[in-house]
Amino acid sequence: MHFIDKDEIEIRLPDDWQNKIDEVWLYVQEKIQEADAAVRVRAAQEQWSDDKLSCELNKSIASARKKAINAKSDVWGQLSESLSELSFGKCWYCESTELRSDNPIDHFRPKGKVAECPDHPGYWWLAFEWSNYRYSCTYCNSRRVNTDTAGGKQDHFPILPPYTWNKRREDEFIENPILLDPTDIDDVNLLTFNINGEACPNVDDKTSPLYKRAKESVDLYHLNHTPTKNARKRVYQTVRRLVSNINSLSAQNFEANKLTIKDLKTQLHKMIRVSCPSTSFNSAARIYLREFYNSHAWVKDMLDRGY
């Protein structure tokens, strides 16, 4: 997971974005009004009590709103390419590309319901809010169960105490999300990776809220899905091999081997550079390379330059 600047998202919004959103909400409101009218007609015909009418209206309006919002899923789908450009085609949560290639738009605050709060209607008012979108692979966004791992964010949105979710557009509680957010510059530093390719909390205190956030994010984003974990392990092996080969060739005869050394450094540079579209798991590669930071001057130089 690496940092995504929301300002860069806003810059890429189509010029007519707000007009589109206004039109969509008019459509949603029309469907709600139609559902409301239909319930009231039936209530009059069957002589419902006020309590039953209120209950049926609430259910019908919620159902109509959800159906109308889902009918306009192409609206957030229109931003898929722009969001993808910000991460060079990689999932914002796990940094994979082809490995887990079906990349939908995730609503960071789920629009339909919240798994941890049964009476939550979902953050429906954020369904068309661009700042709530995250570019995500299928495994991070959708529920998947394998023989050895399970995960997928789906409708999950756990928060730290106090458990006061915003359940209406008007609510203004200060929520403390547990899930790490790639658009939060501090959150992205709460994850690290071990030599087995596993994503781990980058927090020593296992009793701290930060550790809890990182651990639950690893699980819910399915970051240790076996093929993904193994791919990161191969990244570690490749980084280690490239460093070893560069050092060996430099020690043998730098002048004679300088072109080969330069080529190997270029390969390593691509691995740690987020902006390289042909490589994945760049954050892991940078962490693995940092193992050699203090012992190899050229590694220190490469990392310090901020590639």
PDB file of C-alpha atoms in Angstrom:
ATOM      1  CA  MET A   1       0.000   0.000   0.000  1.00  0.00           C
ATOM      2  CA  HIS A   2       1.365   3.387  -0.988  1.00  0.00           C
ATOM      3  CA  PHE A   3      -0.024   6.878  -0.595  1.00  0.00           C
ATOM      4  CA  ILE A   4      -2.592   8.200  -3.075  1.00  0.00           C
ATOM      5  CA  ASP A   5      -3.110  11.965  -3.020  1.00  0.00           C
ATOM      6  CA  LYS A   6      -6.823  12.875  -3.141  1.00  0.00           C
ATOM      7  CA  ASP A   7      -5.967  16.183  -4.771  1.00  0.00           C
ATOM      8  CA  GLU A   8      -4.731  14.207  -7.766  1.00  0.00           C
ATOM      9  CA  ILE A   9      -8.070  12.381  -7.932  1.00  0.00           C
ATOM     10  CA  GLU A  10     -10.006  15.635  -7.956  1.00  0.00           C
ATOM     11  CA  ILE A  11      -7.850  17.055 -10.742  1.00  0.00           C
ATOM     12  CA  ARG A  12      -8.780  14.080 -12.940  1.00  0.00           C
ATOM     13  CA  LEU A  13     -12.553  14.436 -12.483  1.00  0.00           C
ATOM     14  CA  PRO A  14     -14.425  15.096 -15.744  1.00  0.00           C
ATOM     15  CA  ASP A  15     -15.434  18.732 -16.226  1.00  0.00           C
ATOM     16  CA  ASP A  16     -19.113  17.781 -16.097  1.00  0.00           C
ATOM     17  CA  TRP A  17     -18.753  15.524 -13.043  1.00  0.00           C
ATOM     18  CA  GLN A  18     -20.907  17.596 -10.676  1.00  0.00           C
ATOM     19  CA  ASN A  19     -23.657  17.909 -13.283  1.00  0.00           C
ATOM     20  CA  LYS A  20     -23.687  14.131 -13.647  1.00  0.00           C
ATOM     21  CA  ILE A  21     -23.929  13.654  -9.902  1.00  0.00           C
ATOM     22  CA  ASP A  22     -26.792  16.133  -9.625  1.00  0.00           C
ATOM     23  CA  GLU A  23     -28.670  14.270 -12.362  1.00  0.00           C
ATOM     24  CA  VAL A  24     -28.092  10.921 -10.664  1.00  0.00           C
ATOM     25  CA  TRP A  25     -29.459  12.138  -7.336  1.00  0.00           C
ATOM     26  CA  LEU A  26     -32.533  13.494  -9.129  1.00  0.00           C
ATOM     27  CA  TYR A  27     -33.043  10.024 -10.603  1.00  0.00           C
ATOM     28  CA  VAL A  28     -32.646   8.395  -7.186  1.00  0.00           C
ATOM     29  CA  GLN A  29     -35.096  10.850  -5.640  1.00  0.00           C
ATOM     30  CA  GLU A  30     -37.656  10.165  -8.375  1.00  0.00           C
ATOM     31  CA  LYS A  31     -37.494   6.420  -7.697  1.00  0.00           C
ATOM     32  CA  ILE A  32     -37.906   7.053  -3.974  1.00  0.00           C
ATOM     33  CA  GLN A  33     -40.978   9.224  -4.617  1.00  0.00           C
ATOM     34  CA  GLU A  34     -42.473   6.548  -6.849  1.00  0.00           C
ATOM     35  CA  ALA A  35     -41.973   3.937  -4.124  1.00  0.00           C
ATOM     36  CA  ASP A  36     -43.431   6.267  -1.504  1.00  0.00           C
ATOM     37  CA  ALA A  37     -46.558   6.914  -3.605  1.00  0.00           C
ATOM     38  CA  ALA A  38     -47.113   3.214  -4.290  1.00  0.00           C
ATOM     39  CA  VAL A  39     -46.966   2.356  -0.589  1.00  0.00           C
ATOM     40  CA  ARG A  40     -49.404   5.129   0.303  1.00  0.00           C
ATOM     41  CA  VAL A  41     -51.892   3.930  -2.314  1.00  0.00           C
ATOM     42  CA  ARG A  42     -51.743   0.415  -0.941  1.00  0.00           C
ATOM     43  CA  ALA A  43     -52.029   1.698   2.628  1.00  0.00           C
ATOM     44  CA  ALA A  44     -55.209   3.591   1.748  1.00  0.00           C
ATOM     45  CA  GLN A  45     -56.693   0.579   0.002  1.00  0.00           C
ATOM     46  CA  GLU A  46     -55.948  -1.786   2.885  1.00  0.00           C
ATOM     47  CA  GLN A  47     -56.504   0.769   5.673  1.00  0.00           C
ATOM     48  CA  TRP A  48     -53.138   0.310   7.366  1.00  0.00           C
ATOM     49  CA  SER A  49     -52.408   1.731  10.772  1.00  0.00           C
ATOM     50  CA  ASP A  50     -50.004   4.660  11.065  1.00  0.00           C
ATOM     51  CA  ASP A  51     -47.336   2.374  12.539  1.00  0.00           C
ATOM     52  CA  LYS A  52     -47.577  -0.094   9.675  1.00  0.00           C
ATOM     53  CA  LEU A  53     -47.521   2.717   7.113  1.00  0.00           C
ATOM     54  CA  SER A  54     -44.383   4.194   8.682  1.00  0.00           C
ATOM     55  CA  CYS A  55     -42.662   0.801   8.779  1.00  0.00           C
ATOM     56  CA  GLU A  56     -43.545  -0.045   5.171  1.00  0.00           C
ATOM     57  CA  LEU A  57     -42.504   3.385   3.946  1.00  0.00           C
ATOM     58  CA  ASN A  58     -39.086   3.045   5.576  1.00  0.00           C
ATOM     59  CA  LYS A  59     -38.536  -0.371   4.002  1.00  0.00           C
ATOM     60  CA  SER A  60     -39.792   0.647   0.584  1.00  0.00           C
ATOM     61  CA  ILE A  61     -37.761   3.860   0.472  1.00  0.00           C
ATOM     62  CA  ALA A  62     -34.565   2.072   1.544  1.00  0.00           C
ATOM     63  CA  SER A  63     -35.117  -0.634  -1.081  1.00  0.00           C
ATOM     64  CA  ALA A  64     -35.895   1.862  -3.856  1.00  0.00           C
ATOM     65  CA  ARG A  65     -32.870   3.988  -2.985  1.00  0.00           C
ATOM     66  CA  LYS A  66     -30.530   1.010  -2.989  1.00  0.00           C
ATOM     67  CA  LYS A  67     -31.881  -0.267  -6.308  1.00  0.00           C
ATOM     68  CA  ALA A  68     -31.636   3.189  -7.901  1.00  0.00           C
ATOM     69  CA  ILE A  69     -28.056   3.718  -6.692  1.00  0.00           C
ATOM     70  CA  ASN A  70     -26.961   0.321  -7.991  1.00  0.00           C
ATOM     71  CA  ALA A  71     -28.629   1.068 -11.325  1.00  0.00           C
ATOM     72  CA  LYS A  72     -26.188   3.964 -11.708  1.00  0.00           C
ATOM     73  CA  SER A  73     -23.006   2.023 -10.950  1.00  0.00           C
ATOM     74  CA  ASP A  74     -21.638   3.147 -14.314  1.00  0.00           C
ATOM     75  CA  VAL A  75     -21.150   6.586 -12.733  1.00  0.00           C
ATOM     76  CA  TRP A  76     -18.310   5.514 -10.441  1.00  0.00           C
ATOM     77  CA  GLY A  77     -17.171   3.055 -13.095  1.00  0.00           C
ATOM     78  CA  GLN A  78     -16.371   6.054 -15.297  1.00  0.00           C
ATOM     79  CA  LEU A  79     -13.554   6.978 -12.912  1.00  0.00           C
ATOM     80  CA  SER A  80     -11.881   3.567 -13.018  1.00  0.00           C
ATOM     81  CA  GLU A  81      -9.303   4.553 -15.626  1.00  0.00           C
ATOM     82  CA  SER A  82      -8.451   7.828 -13.877  1.00  0.00           C
ATOM     83  CA  LEU A  83      -8.020   6.115 -10.515  1.00  0.00           C
ATOM     84  CA  SER A  84      -5.941   3.394 -12.147  1.00  0.00           C
ATOM     85  CA  GLU A  85      -3.591   6.006 -13.608  1.00  0.00           C
ATOM     86  CA  LEU A  86      -2.718   7.241 -10.122  1.00  0.00           C
ATOM     87  CA  SER A  87      -1.290   3.835  -9.187  1.00  0.00           C
ATOM     88  CA  PHE A  88      -0.110   2.842 -12.674  1.00  0.00           C
ATOM     89  CA  GLY A  89      -2.714   0.105 -12.908  1.00  0.00           C
ATOM     90  CA  LYS A  90      -2.055  -1.373  -9.465  1.00  0.00           C
ATOM     91  CA  CYS A  91      -4.532  -2.071  -6.687  1.00  0.00           C
ATOM     92  CA  TRP A  92      -4.343   0.682  -4.073  1.00  0.00           C
ATOM     93  CA  TYR A  93      -4.479  -1.858  -1.247  1.00  0.00           C
ATOM     94  CA  CYS A  94      -2.141  -4.681  -2.308  1.00  0.00           C
ATOM     95  CA  GLU A  95      -0.232  -3.182  -5.298  1.00  0.00           C
ATOM     96  CA  SER A  96      -0.935  -6.151  -7.559  1.00  0.00           C
ATOM     97  CA  THR A  97      -1.546  -5.894 -11.292  1.00  0.00           C
ATOM     98  CA  GLU A  98      -2.135  -8.984 -13.458  1.00  0.00           C
ATOM     99  CA  LEU A  99      -2.032 -11.299 -10.489  1.00  0.00           C
ATOM    100  CA  ARG A 100      -5.491 -10.194  -9.354  1.00  0.00           C
ATOM    101  CA  SER A 101      -6.602  -8.316 -12.433  1.00  0.00           C
ATOM    102  CA  ASP A 102     -10.335  -7.571 -12.075  1.00  0.00           C
ATOM    103  CA  ASN A 103     -10.149  -4.062 -10.639  1.00  0.00           C
ATOM    104  CA  PRO A 104     -13.494  -2.570  -9.607  1.00  0.00           C
ATOM    105  CA  ILE A 105     -14.054   0.644  -7.661  1.00  0.00           C
ATOM    106  CA  ASP A 106     -14.340   0.078  -3.922  1.00  0.00           C
ATOM    107  CA  HIS A 107     -16.468   2.362  -1.755  1.00  0.00           C
ATOM    108  CA  PHE A 108     -14.186   2.815   1.259  1.00  0.00           C
ATOM    109  CA  ARG A 109     -17.265   3.490   3.392  1.00  0.00           C
ATOM    110  CA  PRO A 110     -19.637   0.817   2.024  1.00  0.00           C
ATOM    111  CA  LYS A 111     -22.730   2.197   0.334  1.00  0.00           C
ATOM    112  CA  GLY A 112     -25.225  -0.626   1.018  1.00  0.00           C
ATOM    113  CA  LYS A 113     -24.671  -1.841   4.575  1.00  0.00           C
ATOM    114  CA  VAL A 114     -22.033  -2.170   7.282  1.00  0.00           C
ATOM    115  CA  ALA A 115     -21.196  -5.697   8.415  1.00  0.00           C
ATOM    116  CA  GLU A 116     -20.167  -4.599  11.916  1.00  0.00           C
ATOM    117  CA  CYS A 117     -23.364  -2.567  12.515  1.00  0.00           C
ATOM    118  CA  PRO A 118     -26.529  -4.512  11.560  1.00  0.00           C
ATOM    119  CA  ASP A 119     -28.851  -1.486  11.713  1.00  0.00           C
ATOM    120  CA  HIS A 120     -26.599   0.669   9.515  1.00  0.00           C
ATOM    121  CA  PRO A 121     -28.197   1.475   6.115  1.00  0.00           C
ATOM    122  CA  GLY A 122     -24.794   1.892   4.531  1.00  0.00           C
ATOM    123  CA  TYR A 123     -23.205   5.199   3.605  1.00  0.00           C
ATOM    124  CA  TRP A 124     -25.635   5.604   0.702  1.00  0.00           C
ATOM    125  CA  TRP A 125     -25.096   9.380   0.612  1.00  0.00           C
ATOM    126  CA  LEU A 126     -21.442   8.709  -0.307  1.00  0.00           C
ATOM    127  CA  ALA A 127     -22.313   6.370  -3.192  1.00  0.00           C
ATOM    128  CA  PHE A 128     -21.414   9.033  -5.766  1.00  0.00           C
ATOM    129  CA  GLU A 129     -18.789  10.876  -3.707  1.00  0.00           C
ATOM    130  CA  TRP A 130     -15.475  10.584  -5.568  1.00  0.00           C
ATOM    131  CA  SER A 131     -13.412  10.952  -2.379  1.00  0.00           C
ATOM    132  CA  ASN A 132     -14.923   7.667  -1.132  1.00  0.00           C
ATOM    133  CA  TYR A 133     -13.618   5.660  -4.115  1.00  0.00           C
ATOM    134  CA  ARG A 134     -10.592   3.370  -4.003  1.00  0.00           C
ATOM    135  CA  TYR A 135      -9.137   1.454  -6.962  1.00  0.00           C
ATOM    136  CA  SER A 136      -9.135  -2.155  -5.812  1.00  0.00           C
ATOM    137  CA  CYS A 137      -8.547  -5.658  -7.099  1.00  0.00           C
ATOM    138  CA  THR A 138     -11.282  -8.265  -6.684  1.00  0.00           C
ATOM    139  CA  TYR A 139      -9.505 -10.090  -3.878  1.00  0.00           C
ATOM    140  CA  CYS A 140      -9.136  -6.981  -1.734  1.00  0.00           C
ATOM    141  CA  ASN A 141     -12.638  -5.707  -2.452  1.00  0.00           C
ATOM    142  CA  SER A 142     -14.794  -8.854  -2.575  1.00  0.00           C
ATOM    143  CA  ARG A 143     -15.194 -11.782  -0.223  1.00  0.00           C
ATOM    144  CA  ARG A 144     -13.015 -14.777  -1.128  1.00  0.00           C
ATOM    145  CA  VAL A 145     -12.407 -17.980   0.818  1.00  0.00           C
ATOM    146  CA  ASN A 146      -9.549 -20.339  -0.029  1.00  0.00           C
ATOM    147  CA  THR A 147      -8.481 -23.524   1.701  1.00  0.00           C
ATOM    148  CA  ASP A 148      -5.934 -21.644   3.789  1.00  0.00           C
ATOM    149  CA  THR A 149      -6.964 -17.971   3.728  1.00  0.00           C
ATOM    150  CA  ALA A 150     -10.126 -15.890   3.682  1.00  0.00           C
ATOM    151  CA  GLY A 151     -10.670 -12.199   3.226  1.00  0.00           C
ATOM    152  CA  GLY A 152     -12.063  -9.392   1.146  1.00  0.00           C
ATOM    153  CA  LYS A 153     -13.344  -6.031   2.386  1.00  0.00           C
ATOM    154  CA  GLN A 154     -16.878  -6.359   0.986  1.00  0.00           C
ATOM    155  CA  ASP A 155     -19.288  -4.495   3.372  1.00  0.00           C
ATOM    156  CA  HIS A 156     -16.871  -4.302   6.292  1.00  0.00           C
ATOM    157  CA  PHE A 157     -16.162  -0.981   7.947  1.00  0.00           C
ATOM    158  CA  PRO A 158     -15.088  -1.582  11.554  1.00  0.00           C
ATOM    159  CA  ILE A 159     -14.261   1.406  13.740  1.00  0.00           C
ATOM    160  CA  LEU A 160     -12.438   1.898  17.021  1.00  0.00           C
ATOM    161  CA  PRO A 161     -14.391   2.863  20.176  1.00  0.00           C
ATOM    162  CA  PRO A 162     -16.624   4.735  20.641  1.00  0.00           C
ATOM    163  CA  TYR A 163     -18.779   2.702  18.259  1.00  0.00           C
ATOM    164  CA  THR A 164     -20.683   5.646  16.821  1.00  0.00           C
ATOM    165  CA  TRP A 165     -21.041   5.208  13.073  1.00  0.00           C
ATOM    166  CA  ASN A 166     -22.560   7.972  11.000  1.00  0.00           C
ATOM    167  CA  LYS A 167     -25.857   6.410   9.916  1.00  0.00           C
ATOM    168  CA  ARG A 168     -27.436   9.435   8.260  1.00  0.00           C
ATOM    169  CA  ARG A 169     -26.231  12.201   6.008  1.00  0.00           C
ATOM    170  CA  GLU A 170     -26.788  14.633   8.884  1.00  0.00           C
ATOM    171  CA  ASP A 171     -24.675  12.719  11.427  1.00  0.00           C
ATOM    172  CA  GLU A 172     -21.335  14.269  12.328  1.00  0.00           C
ATOM    173  CA  PHE A 173     -19.700  11.731  14.613  1.00  0.00           C
ATOM    174  CA  ILE A 174     -15.918  11.553  14.432  1.00  0.00           C
ATOM    175  CA  GLU A 175     -15.375   8.011  13.206  1.00  0.00           C
ATOM    176  CA  ASN A 176     -12.070   6.226  13.773  1.00  0.00           C
ATOM    177  CA  PRO A 177     -11.857   3.643  10.991  1.00  0.00           C
ATOM    178  CA  ILE A 178      -9.905   0.466  11.638  1.00  0.00           C
ATOM    179  CA  LEU A 179      -9.183  -0.233   7.979  1.00  0.00           C
ATOM    180  CA  LEU A 180      -6.043   1.421   6.663  1.00  0.00           C
ATOM    181  CA  ASP A 181      -6.711   3.982   3.953  1.00  0.00           C
ATOM    182  CA  PRO A 182      -4.267   4.441   1.047  1.00  0.00           C
ATOM    183  CA  THR A 183      -5.318   8.109   0.836  1.00  0.00           C
ATOM    184  CA  ASP A 184      -4.073   8.682   4.411  1.00  0.00           C
ATOM    185  CA  ILE A 185      -0.369   9.525   4.391  1.00  0.00           C
ATOM    186  CA  ASP A 186       0.155   8.031   7.879  1.00  0.00           C
ATOM    187  CA  ASP A 187      -1.791   4.824   7.331  1.00  0.00           C
ATOM    188  CA  VAL A 188       0.443   3.544   4.538  1.00  0.00           C
ATOM    189  CA  ASN A 189       3.403   3.343   6.942  1.00  0.00           C
ATOM    190  CA  LEU A 190       1.604   0.953   9.290  1.00  0.00           C
ATOM    191  CA  LEU A 191       2.308  -2.064   7.066  1.00  0.00           C
ATOM    192  CA  THR A 192       5.542  -3.915   6.429  1.00  0.00           C
ATOM    193  CA  PHE A 193       6.510  -7.256   4.862  1.00  0.00           C
ATOM    194  CA  ASN A 194       8.614 -10.148   6.128  1.00  0.00           C
ATOM    195  CA  ILE A 195      10.951 -12.338   4.096  1.00  0.00           C
ATOM    196  CA  ASN A 196       8.192 -14.932   3.637  1.00  0.00           C
ATOM    197  CA  GLY A 197       6.184 -12.368   1.694  1.00  0.00           C
ATOM    198  CA  GLU A 198       3.655 -11.829   4.457  1.00  0.00           C
ATOM    199  CA  ALA A 199       2.098  -8.430   5.089  1.00  0.00           C
ATOM    200  CA  CYS A 200       2.512  -7.545   8.789  1.00  0.00           C
ATOM    201  CA  PRO A 201       1.777  -4.637  11.136  1.00  0.00           C
ATOM    202  CA  ASN A 202       4.674  -2.198  11.255  1.00  0.00           C
ATOM    203  CA  VAL A 203       3.904  -1.652  14.940  1.00  0.00           C
ATOM    204  CA  ASP A 204       5.730  -3.251  17.870  1.00  0.00           C
ATOM    205  CA  ASP A 205       3.082  -2.805  20.557  1.00  0.00           C
ATOM    206  CA  LYS A 206       0.500  -5.537  19.956  1.00  0.00           C
ATOM    207  CA  THR A 207      -1.894  -3.913  22.407  1.00  0.00           C
ATOM    208  CA  SER A 208      -2.018  -0.597  20.561  1.00  0.00           C
ATOM    209  CA  PRO A 209      -4.905   0.558  18.337  1.00  0.00           C
ATOM    210  CA  LEU A 210      -2.430   1.023  15.478  1.00  0.00           C
ATOM    211  CA  TYR A 211      -1.430  -2.652  15.647  1.00  0.00           C
ATOM    212  CA  LYS A 212      -5.108  -3.649  15.661  1.00  0.00           C
ATOM    213  CA  ARG A 213      -5.780  -1.471  12.624  1.00  0.00           C
ATOM    214  CA  ALA A 214      -2.889  -2.938  10.656  1.00  0.00           C
ATOM    215  CA  LYS A 215      -3.693  -6.542  11.615  1.00  0.00           C
ATOM    216  CA  GLU A 216      -7.376  -6.299  10.736  1.00  0.00           C
ATOM    217  CA  SER A 217      -6.539  -4.545   7.477  1.00  0.00           C
ATOM    218  CA  VAL A 218      -4.216  -7.392   6.481  1.00  0.00           C
ATOM    219  CA  ASP A 219      -7.044  -9.843   7.118  1.00  0.00           C
ATOM    220  CA  LEU A 220      -9.943  -7.917   5.578  1.00  0.00           C
ATOM    221  CA  TYR A 221      -8.024  -6.816   2.504  1.00  0.00           C
ATOM    222  CA  HIS A 222      -6.857 -10.439   2.094  1.00  0.00           C
ATOM    223  CA  LEU A 223      -3.284  -9.229   1.761  1.00  0.00           C
ATOM    224  CA  ASN A 224      -1.832 -12.632   2.615  1.00  0.00           C
ATOM    225  CA  HIS A 225      -3.769 -14.547  -0.006  1.00  0.00           C
ATOM    226  CA  THR A 226      -1.337 -17.378  -0.801  1.00  0.00           C
ATOM    227  CA  PRO A 227      -0.488 -16.471  -4.437  1.00  0.00           C
ATOM    228  CA  THR A 228       0.045 -12.852  -3.382  1.00  0.00           C
ATOM    229  CA  LYS A 229       2.251 -13.814  -0.453  1.00  0.00           C
ATOM    230  CA  ASN A 230       4.310 -16.104  -2.689  1.00  0.00           C
ATOM    231  CA  ALA A 231       4.670 -13.351  -5.287  1.00  0.00           C
ATOM    232  CA  ARG A 232       6.087 -11.023  -2.625  1.00  0.00           C
ATOM    233  CA  LYS A 233       8.471 -13.746  -1.524  1.00  0.00           C
ATOM    234  CA  ARG A 234       9.732 -13.980  -5.097  1.00  0.00           C
ATOM    235  CA  VAL A 235      10.221 -10.197  -5.013  1.00  0.00           C
ATOM    236  CA  TYR A 236      12.379 -10.645  -1.903  1.00  0.00           C
ATOM    237  CA  GLN A 237      14.420 -13.370  -3.589  1.00  0.00           C
ATOM    238  CA  THR A 238      14.920 -11.238  -6.691  1.00  0.00           C
ATOM    239  CA  VAL A 239      16.001  -8.172  -4.702  1.00  0.00           C
ATOM    240  CA  ARG A 240      18.472 -10.257  -2.719  1.00  0.00           C
ATOM    241  CA  ARG A 241      19.859 -11.861  -5.892  1.00  0.00           C
ATOM    242  CA  LEU A 242      20.242  -8.542  -7.718  1.00  0.00           C
ATOM    243  CA  VAL A 243      22.074  -6.968  -4.795  1.00  0.00           C
ATOM    244  CA  SER A 244      24.388  -9.965  -4.553  1.00  0.00           C
ATOM    245  CA  ASN A 245      25.136  -9.976  -8.286  1.00  0.00           C
ATOM    246  CA  ILE A 246      25.804  -6.225  -8.378  1.00  0.00           C
ATOM    247  CA  ASN A 247      28.217  -6.492  -5.453  1.00  0.00           C
ATOM    248  CA  SER A 248      29.954  -9.509  -6.923  1.00  0.00           C
ATOM    249  CA  LEU A 249      30.438  -7.935 -10.352  1.00  0.00           C
ATOM    250  CA  SER A 250      31.640  -4.672  -8.782  1.00  0.00           C
ATOM    251  CA  ALA A 251      34.221  -6.527  -6.708  1.00  0.00           C
ATOM    252  CA  GLN A 252      35.479  -8.577  -9.673  1.00  0.00           C
ATOM    253  CA  ASN A 253      36.088  -5.769 -12.148  1.00  0.00           C
ATOM    254  CA  PHE A 254      33.818  -2.745 -12.066  1.00  0.00           C
ATOM    255  CA  GLU A 255      35.016  -1.200 -15.343  1.00  0.00           C
ATOM    256  CA  ALA A 256      34.672  -4.420 -17.271  1.00  0.00           C
ATOM    257  CA  ASN A 257      31.240  -5.158 -15.816  1.00  0.00           C
ATOM    258  CA  LYS A 258      29.800  -1.647 -15.561  1.00  0.00           C
ATOM    259  CA  LEU A 259      27.209  -2.117 -18.328  1.00  0.00           C
ATOM    260  CA  THR A 260      25.920  -5.310 -16.735  1.00  0.00           C
ATOM    261  CA  ILE A 261      25.915  -3.625 -13.326  1.00  0.00           C
ATOM    262  CA  LYS A 262      23.951  -0.723 -14.739  1.00  0.00           C
ATOM    263  CA  ASP A 263      21.395  -3.122 -16.223  1.00  0.00           C
ATOM    264  CA  LEU A 264      20.977  -4.937 -12.900  1.00  0.00           C
ATOM    265  CA  LYS A 265      20.548  -1.625 -11.069  1.00  0.00           C
ATOM    266  CA  THR A 266      17.909  -0.627 -13.599  1.00  0.00           C
ATOM    267  CA  GLN A 267      16.009  -3.854 -12.886  1.00  0.00           C
ATOM    268  CA  LEU A 268      16.176  -3.103  -9.180  1.00  0.00           C
ATOM    269  CA  HIS A 269      15.121   0.477  -9.776  1.00  0.00           C
ATOM    270  CA  LYS A 270      12.005  -0.743 -11.617  1.00  0.00           C
ATOM    271  CA  MET A 271      11.107  -3.037  -8.743  1.00  0.00           C
ATOM    272  CA  ILE A 272      11.040  -0.281  -6.132  1.00  0.00           C
ATOM    273  CA  ARG A 273       9.501   2.407  -8.360  1.00  0.00           C
ATOM    274  CA  VAL A 274       5.722   2.730  -8.008  1.00  0.00           C
ATOM    275  CA  SER A 275       5.567   4.525 -11.354  1.00  0.00           C
ATOM    276  CA  CYS A 276       6.857   1.468 -13.220  1.00  0.00           C
ATOM    277  CA  PRO A 277       3.726  -0.172 -14.726  1.00  0.00           C
ATOM    278  CA  SER A 278       5.476  -3.493 -15.402  1.00  0.00           C
ATOM    279  CA  THR A 279       6.274  -4.260 -11.743  1.00  0.00           C
ATOM    280  CA  SER A 280       4.078  -5.022  -8.729  1.00  0.00           C
ATOM    281  CA  PHE A 281       4.473  -4.913  -4.939  1.00  0.00           C
ATOM    282  CA  ASN A 282       6.838  -1.941  -5.089  1.00  0.00           C
ATOM    283  CA  SER A 283       6.447  -1.067  -1.407  1.00  0.00           C
ATOM    284  CA  ALA A 284       7.535  -4.575  -0.458  1.00  0.00           C
ATOM    285  CA  ALA A 285      10.511  -4.334  -2.804  1.00  0.00           C
ATOM    286  CA  ARG A 286      11.610  -1.058  -1.180  1.00  0.00           C
ATOM    287  CA  ILE A 287      11.334  -2.596   2.278  1.00  0.00           C
ATOM    288  CA  TYR A 288      13.355  -5.623   1.190  1.00  0.00           C
ATOM    289  CA  LEU A 289      16.035  -3.423  -0.383  1.00  0.00           C
ATOM    290  CA  ARG A 290      16.265  -1.360   2.809  1.00  0.00           C
ATOM    291  CA  GLU A 291      17.802  -4.432   4.467  1.00  0.00           C
ATOM    292  CA  PHE A 292      21.027  -3.455   2.669  1.00  0.00           C
ATOM    293  CA  TYR A 293      20.756   0.294   3.337  1.00  0.00           C
ATOM    294  CA  ASN A 294      23.498   0.585   5.946  1.00  0.00           C
ATOM    295  CA  SER A 295      25.906  -1.901   4.402  1.00  0.00           C
ATOM    296  CA  HIS A 296      25.916  -0.840   0.755  1.00  0.00           C
ATOM    297  CA  ALA A 297      26.509   2.794  -0.234  1.00  0.00           C
ATOM    298  CA  TRP A 298      24.909   2.398  -3.675  1.00  0.00           C
ATOM    299  CA  VAL A 299      21.725   0.998  -2.082  1.00  0.00           C
ATOM    300  CA  LYS A 300      21.615   3.957   0.306  1.00  0.00           C
ATOM    301  CA  ASP A 301      21.998   6.312  -2.652  1.00  0.00           C
ATOM    302  CA  MET A 302      19.222   4.598  -4.626  1.00  0.00           C
ATOM    303  CA  LEU A 303      16.745   4.729  -1.741  1.00  0.00           C
ATOM    304  CA  ASP A 304      17.682   8.245  -0.650  1.00  0.00           C
ATOM    305  CA  ARG A 305      17.001   9.586  -4.125  1.00  0.00           C
ATOM    306  CA  GLY A 306      13.353   8.623  -3.621  1.00  0.00           C
ATOM    307  CA  TYR A 307      13.008   6.451  -6.709  1.00  0.00           C
TER     308      TYR A 307
END
